[in-house]
Coordinates of C-alpha atoms and ligand atoms in Angstrom, one line a residue:
M8 CA 4.9 -38.5 38.1
N9 CA 2.3 -38.3 35.3
I10 CA 1.8 -34.8 33.9
G11 CA -1.3 -34.1 31.8
F12 CA -1.7 -31.3 29.2
I13 CA -5.1 -30.5 27.6
G14 CA -5.2 -27.9 24.8
L15 CA -2.4 -28.2 22.2
G16 CA -3.0 -24.9 20.3
N17 CA -0.6 -22.1 19.6
M18 CA 0.5 -21.8 23.3
G19 CA -0.2 -25.3 24.5
T20 CA 1.9 -27.0 21.9
G21 CA 5.1 -25.1 22.9
M22 CA 4.5 -25.6 26.6
A23 CA 3.8 -29.3 26.1
L24 CA 6.9 -29.8 24.0
N25 CA 9.0 -28.2 26.7
L26 CA 7.4 -30.4 29.4
L27 CA 8.1 -33.4 27.1
K28 CA 11.8 -32.5 27.1
Y29 CA 11.7 -32.2 30.9
C30 CA 10.0 -35.7 31.1
E31 CA 12.7 -37.2 28.8
K32 CA 15.3 -36.2 31.4
S33 CA 13.3 -36.9 34.6
G34 CA 11.6 -40.2 33.6
D35 CA 8.1 -38.7 34.1
T36 CA 5.3 -39.2 31.6
L37 CA 3.5 -36.5 29.6
I38 CA -0.1 -37.4 28.7
V39 CA -1.8 -35.1 26.2
F40 CA -5.3 -34.4 24.8
D41 CA -6.9 -32.1 22.3
I42 CA -10.1 -32.3 20.2
N43 CA -7.9 -31.2 17.3
E44 CA -6.6 -34.6 16.1
S45 CA -3.7 -33.3 14.1
A46 CA -2.3 -31.3 17.0
L47 CA -2.7 -34.4 19.2
D48 CA -1.0 -36.7 16.7
D49 CA 2.0 -34.3 16.4
L50 CA 2.7 -34.4 20.2
V51 CA 2.1 -38.2 20.3
A52 CA 4.5 -38.7 17.4
K53 CA 7.1 -36.7 19.4
G54 CA 6.8 -39.1 22.4
A55 CA 3.8 -37.9 24.5
T56 CA 1.1 -40.4 25.5
N57 CA -2.4 -40.0 24.0
G58 CA -4.8 -39.3 26.8
Q59 CA -7.8 -40.4 24.6
S60 CA -10.3 -38.2 26.6
V61 CA -10.4 -35.9 29.6
S62 CA -12.1 -38.6 31.8
E63 CA -9.7 -41.3 30.7
M64 CA -6.5 -39.3 31.3
C65 CA -7.3 -37.3 34.4
P66 CA -7.3 -40.2 36.9
Q67 CA -3.7 -40.9 35.9
C68 CA -2.5 -37.3 36.3
D69 CA -0.6 -36.0 39.4
V70 CA -0.4 -32.6 37.7
L71 CA -2.6 -31.2 35.0
F72 CA -2.1 -28.2 32.7
T73 CA -4.8 -26.7 30.5
S74 CA -4.5 -24.1 27.7
L75 CA -7.9 -23.4 26.3
P76 CA -9.5 -20.5 24.3
S77 CA -11.9 -19.0 26.8
P78 CA -13.8 -19.5 30.1
K79 CA -16.5 -21.4 28.1
E80 CA -14.1 -24.2 27.3
V81 CA -12.5 -24.2 30.8
N82 CA -15.8 -24.6 32.5
F83 CA -17.0 -27.2 29.9
L84 CA -13.9 -29.3 30.6
A85 CA -14.0 -28.7 34.4
L86 CA -17.5 -29.7 35.2
G87 CA -19.8 -32.7 34.8
N88 CA -19.2 -36.4 35.3
D89 CA -16.6 -36.6 32.6
G90 CA -14.9 -33.4 33.6
I91 CA -11.6 -32.6 35.3
L92 CA -13.0 -32.0 38.8
A93 CA -14.7 -35.4 38.9
N94 CA -11.8 -37.3 37.5
L95 CA -8.4 -35.8 38.4
K96 CA -6.3 -38.0 40.6
E97 CA -6.8 -37.7 44.4
G98 CA -4.6 -34.8 45.6
G99 CA -3.8 -33.7 42.0
A100 CA -2.8 -30.1 41.1
W101 CA -4.4 -28.3 38.1
F102 CA -2.6 -25.3 36.6
E103 CA -5.1 -23.4 34.4
T104 CA -2.9 -21.3 32.0
S105 CA -5.6 -19.8 29.8
T106 CA -6.6 -16.2 30.0
N107 CA -9.7 -16.6 32.1
E108 CA -12.3 -14.7 34.0
L109 CA -12.2 -14.4 37.7
S110 CA -15.9 -15.0 38.4
E111 CA -16.1 -18.0 36.0
W112 CA -13.0 -19.5 37.7
Q113 CA -14.7 -19.0 41.1
K114 CA -17.7 -21.1 39.8
V115 CA -15.2 -23.9 39.0
K116 CA -13.5 -23.6 42.3
N117 CA -16.9 -23.8 44.1
E118 CA -17.5 -27.2 42.6
A119 CA -13.9 -28.5 43.2
P120 CA -13.5 -31.3 45.8
S121 CA -11.2 -30.2 48.6
H122 CA -8.5 -32.8 47.9
L123 CA -7.6 -31.0 44.6
I124 CA -5.4 -27.9 44.2
L125 CA -6.6 -25.4 41.6
I126 CA -4.1 -22.7 40.5
D127 CA -4.8 -19.8 38.1
A128 CA -1.5 -19.7 36.1
P129 CA -1.9 -17.6 33.0
V130 CA 1.1 -16.9 30.8
S131 CA 2.7 -14.2 28.8
G132 CA 5.2 -14.3 26.0
G133 CA 3.3 -15.6 23.0
A134 CA 3.6 -18.8 20.9
E135 CA 7.3 -18.0 20.3
G136 CA 8.0 -17.8 24.0
A137 CA 6.0 -21.0 24.7
L138 CA 8.2 -22.9 22.2
A139 CA 11.4 -21.3 23.4
G140 CA 10.5 -22.0 27.1
T141 CA 10.8 -18.3 27.9
L142 CA 7.2 -17.5 29.1
T143 CA 6.3 -15.5 32.2
I144 CA 3.8 -17.3 34.3
F145 CA 1.7 -15.4 36.9
L146 CA 0.4 -17.5 39.7
G147 CA -2.6 -17.3 42.1
I148 CA -1.1 -19.9 44.5
D149 CA -0.4 -20.7 48.1
E150 CA 3.3 -20.6 49.3
A151 CA 3.6 -24.3 49.9
S152 CA 2.3 -25.3 46.4
F153 CA 4.6 -22.6 44.9
V154 CA 7.6 -24.1 46.5
R155 CA 6.5 -27.6 45.5
F156 CA 5.9 -26.9 41.8
E157 CA 8.2 -24.0 40.8
F158 CA 10.8 -26.4 39.3
L159 CA 8.2 -28.0 37.0
L160 CA 6.9 -24.6 35.7
R161 CA 10.5 -23.7 34.8
A162 CA 10.3 -26.3 32.0
F163 CA 8.5 -23.7 29.9
A164 CA 8.7 -20.4 31.9
A165 CA 11.8 -18.2 32.3
R166 CA 9.9 -16.2 35.0
V167 CA 7.7 -17.9 37.6
V168 CA 5.9 -15.2 39.7
R169 CA 3.7 -15.8 42.7
M170 CA 1.3 -12.9 42.6
G171 CA -0.8 -13.8 45.6
P172 CA -3.6 -16.1 46.5
S173 CA -6.1 -17.7 44.1
G174 CA -7.3 -15.2 41.5
A175 CA -4.2 -13.0 41.6
G176 CA -2.8 -14.7 38.5
Y177 CA -5.8 -13.9 36.3
V178 CA -6.0 -10.3 37.6
T179 CA -2.3 -9.8 36.8
K180 CA -2.7 -11.3 33.3
L181 CA -5.7 -9.0 32.5
A182 CA -3.9 -5.9 33.8
Q183 CA -0.9 -6.7 31.7
L184 CA -3.1 -7.3 28.6
H185 CA -4.9 -4.0 29.2
L186 CA -1.7 -2.1 28.6
N187 CA -0.7 -4.4 25.8
Y188 CA -3.8 -3.8 23.8
L189 CA -3.7 0.0 24.3
V190 CA -0.2 -0.1 22.9
V191 CA -1.3 -2.2 19.9
Q192 CA -3.8 0.5 19.0
G193 CA -1.1 3.1 19.5
I194 CA 1.3 1.4 17.1
G195 CA -1.4 1.5 14.3
E196 CA -1.9 5.3 14.9
T197 CA 1.8 6.0 15.1
L198 CA 2.6 4.1 11.9
M199 CA -0.2 5.9 10.1
L200 CA 1.2 9.3 11.1
G201 CA 4.5 8.2 9.7
A202 CA 3.0 6.7 6.5
K203 CA 1.0 9.8 5.7
A204 CA 4.1 12.0 6.0
N205 CA 6.0 9.6 3.7
L206 CA 8.4 8.4 6.3
D207 CA 10.2 5.0 5.8
L208 CA 8.3 2.9 8.3
G209 CA 11.2 0.5 8.7
V210 CA 13.4 3.4 9.8
L211 CA 10.6 4.7 12.0
H212 CA 10.5 1.3 13.7
S213 CA 14.2 1.3 14.4
V214 CA 13.9 4.9 15.8
L215 CA 11.0 3.8 18.1
M216 CA 13.2 0.8 19.2
N217 CA 15.8 3.3 20.4
S218 CA 13.5 5.7 22.1
C219 CA 11.4 5.9 25.2
A220 CA 8.5 4.3 23.2
R221 CA 10.3 1.0 23.1
S222 CA 8.3 -2.0 24.3
Y223 CA 7.7 -5.7 23.3
V224 CA 4.7 -4.6 21.2
V225 CA 6.9 -2.1 19.3
E226 CA 9.7 -4.6 18.9
S227 CA 7.8 -7.7 18.0
Y228 CA 4.4 -6.5 16.5
I229 CA 5.4 -3.7 14.2
P230 CA 7.4 -6.0 11.9
K231 CA 4.4 -8.3 11.7
V232 CA 2.3 -5.3 10.5
L233 CA 4.9 -4.1 8.1
D234 CA 5.3 -7.5 6.5
G235 CA 1.5 -7.9 6.1
S236 CA 1.2 -11.1 8.1
Y237 CA -0.6 -9.5 11.1
D238 CA 0.7 -12.3 13.3
P239 CA -1.3 -15.5 12.9
S240 CA 0.1 -17.0 16.1
F241 CA -2.8 -15.4 18.0
A242 CA -6.4 -15.1 16.9
L243 CA -8.4 -11.8 16.7
G244 CA -11.3 -13.6 18.4
L245 CA -9.1 -14.4 21.4
A246 CA -7.9 -10.7 21.6
E247 CA -11.6 -9.6 21.6
K248 CA -12.3 -12.1 24.4
D249 CA -9.4 -10.7 26.4
M250 CA -10.7 -7.1 26.0
R251 CA -14.2 -8.3 27.1
L252 CA -12.6 -9.9 30.3
I253 CA -10.6 -6.7 30.9
T254 CA -13.7 -4.5 30.8
E255 CA -15.6 -6.9 33.0
L256 CA -12.7 -6.9 35.5
G257 CA -12.9 -3.1 35.5
R258 CA -16.6 -3.2 36.4
H259 CA -16.0 -5.9 39.0
L260 CA -13.3 -3.8 40.7
E261 CA -15.2 -0.5 40.1
V262 CA -12.2 0.9 38.2
K263 CA -13.0 3.2 35.3
I264 CA -11.0 2.2 32.1
P265 CA -12.2 4.5 29.4
L266 CA -9.2 3.7 27.2
G267 CA -9.9 0.0 27.6
D268 CA -13.6 0.5 26.8
K269 CA -12.7 2.3 23.6
V270 CA -10.1 -0.4 22.6
Y271 CA -12.7 -3.1 23.3
S272 CA -15.1 -1.6 20.9
T273 CA -12.4 -1.4 18.2
Y274 CA -11.6 -5.1 18.7
Q275 CA -15.4 -5.9 18.4
E276 CA -15.5 -3.9 15.1
A277 CA -12.4 -5.7 13.8
A278 CA -13.7 -9.2 14.7
K279 CA -17.0 -8.4 12.9
A280 CA -15.1 -7.2 9.9
Y281 CA -12.4 -9.8 9.5
G282 CA -13.7 -12.8 11.6
A283 CA -12.6 -14.4 14.9
N284 CA -9.9 -16.5 13.2
A285 CA -8.1 -13.6 11.5
P286 CA -4.6 -12.8 12.9
H287 CA -4.9 -10.5 16.0
L288 CA -3.0 -7.6 14.4
S289 CA -5.8 -7.4 11.8
V290 CA -7.2 -4.8 14.2
I291 CA -4.7 -2.4 12.5
R292 CA -6.4 -3.1 9.1
L293 CA -9.3 -0.9 10.4
I294 CA -6.9 2.0 10.6
E295 CA -5.5 1.2 7.2
E296 CA -8.9 1.1 5.6
Q297 CA -10.1 4.3 7.4
H298 CA -7.1 6.1 5.9
D299 CA -6.9 4.2 2.6
Q300 CA -3.3 3.6 3.3
I301 CA -1.5 0.2 3.7
L302 CA 1.3 0.2 6.4
R303 CA 4.4 -1.5 4.9
S304 CA 8.1 -0.8 5.1
Ligands
NAD6 P1 -5.7 -21.9 20.4 O1 -7.1 -21.7 20.0 O2 -4.5 -21.9 19.4 O3 -5.6 -23.2 21.3 C1 -6.6 -23.7 22.1 C2 -6.6 -25.2 22.0 O4 -7.7 -25.8 22.8 C3 -7.0 -25.7 20.5 O5 -6.0 -26.6 20.1 C4 -8.3 -26.4 20.7 O6 -8.5 -27.5 19.8 C5 -8.3 -26.9 22.1 N1 -9.6 -27.1 22.7 C6 -10.7 -26.4 22.6 N2 -11.8 -27.0 23.2 C7 -11.3 -28.2 23.6 C8 -11.9 -29.3 24.3 N3 -13.2 -29.3 24.6 N4 -11.1 -30.4 24.6 C9 -9.8 -30.4 24.3 N5 -9.2 -29.4 23.6 C10 -9.9 -28.3 23.3 O7 -5.4 -20.7 21.5 P2 -4.0 -20.2 22.0 O8 -3.6 -19.0 21.2 O9 -3.1 -21.4 22.2 O10 -4.4 -19.6 23.4 C11 -4.7 -20.5 24.5 C12 -5.0 -19.6 25.7 O11 -3.8 -18.9 26.1 C13 -6.1 -18.6 25.5 O12 -6.8 -18.4 26.7 C14 -5.3 -17.3 25.1 O13 -6.1 -16.1 25.4 C15 -4.1 -17.5 26.0 N6 -2.9 -16.8 25.5 C16 -2.5 -16.9 24.2 C17 -1.3 -16.2 23.7 C18 -0.9 -16.3 22.3 O14 0.0 -15.5 21.9 N7 -1.4 -17.2 21.4 C19 -0.5 -15.6 24.7 C20 -0.8 -15.6 26.0 C21 -2.0 -16.2 26.4

């Protein structure tokens, strides 16, 4: 089997490396592509095959994975004569792992030839989880394809969850992110309460970890605020995109999400202030600047 992977960024590199390990054992081949030549060269140096371009690699691929920044890139790579839909091998399966928008994915699906299987397969667990092979993957997939491909997804995912038919994966991812970003805002405000009262923020963190406030965000993100790195493994511009998709999903489903609307406007403000490429936890710098107080342990 030839497995393709397009998009070797923070998430894609880890997932592709785990698929490469799988291929080394199974005798399958991993074909990769990215417009970022150094990311591409790194994977090729480790044993993957250089796909050269989307149109050249897709006809060889039985299964394709993509990990791209936003719906814009997904649609760009999907459509047109040189795109995935026109070139993927007859009967091929495409797992789209980006955080994507339901209505944009529907446009791609409308253009797809019936012999292809398109699966929304967004992931959770961050760049560390991608590298460790411990991601959770949420699938919008039919039962037969789930049974057929679950073993392959286990190359990089510790939890492989069939959420329902097409689209259910993206909705799950956006619902999960909604809560995630609300908590990110929450940790900024909580740390500021502690800092202004002269609490030791390292001790406050360990108390939160042993309280009902414990969560992944508390465990993993607070140290990345307190050490001043703000977590460069995920870009602020992508977090802003996620919040936009969440508010659009709310409108689409006619669900009011006032907390989400507020958090989206905060991410827009942060992206304007620090730039789309800043680390995503830079959003907490807004709170630091408003209070003239840096949050450090
Ligand atoms: P990233 O920007 O690090 O990686 C995206 C990659 O796509 C880059 O290497 C870029 O060069 C490549 N790319 C862009 N346009 C391309 C094109 N036309 N052809 C080929 N390659 C192209 O982003 P990321 O952080 O790895 O995130 C990828 C997706 O996963 C996003 O949708 C993001 O929202 C989602 N996600 C990210 C995280 C995280 O913690 N980083 C966690 C879960 C989900």
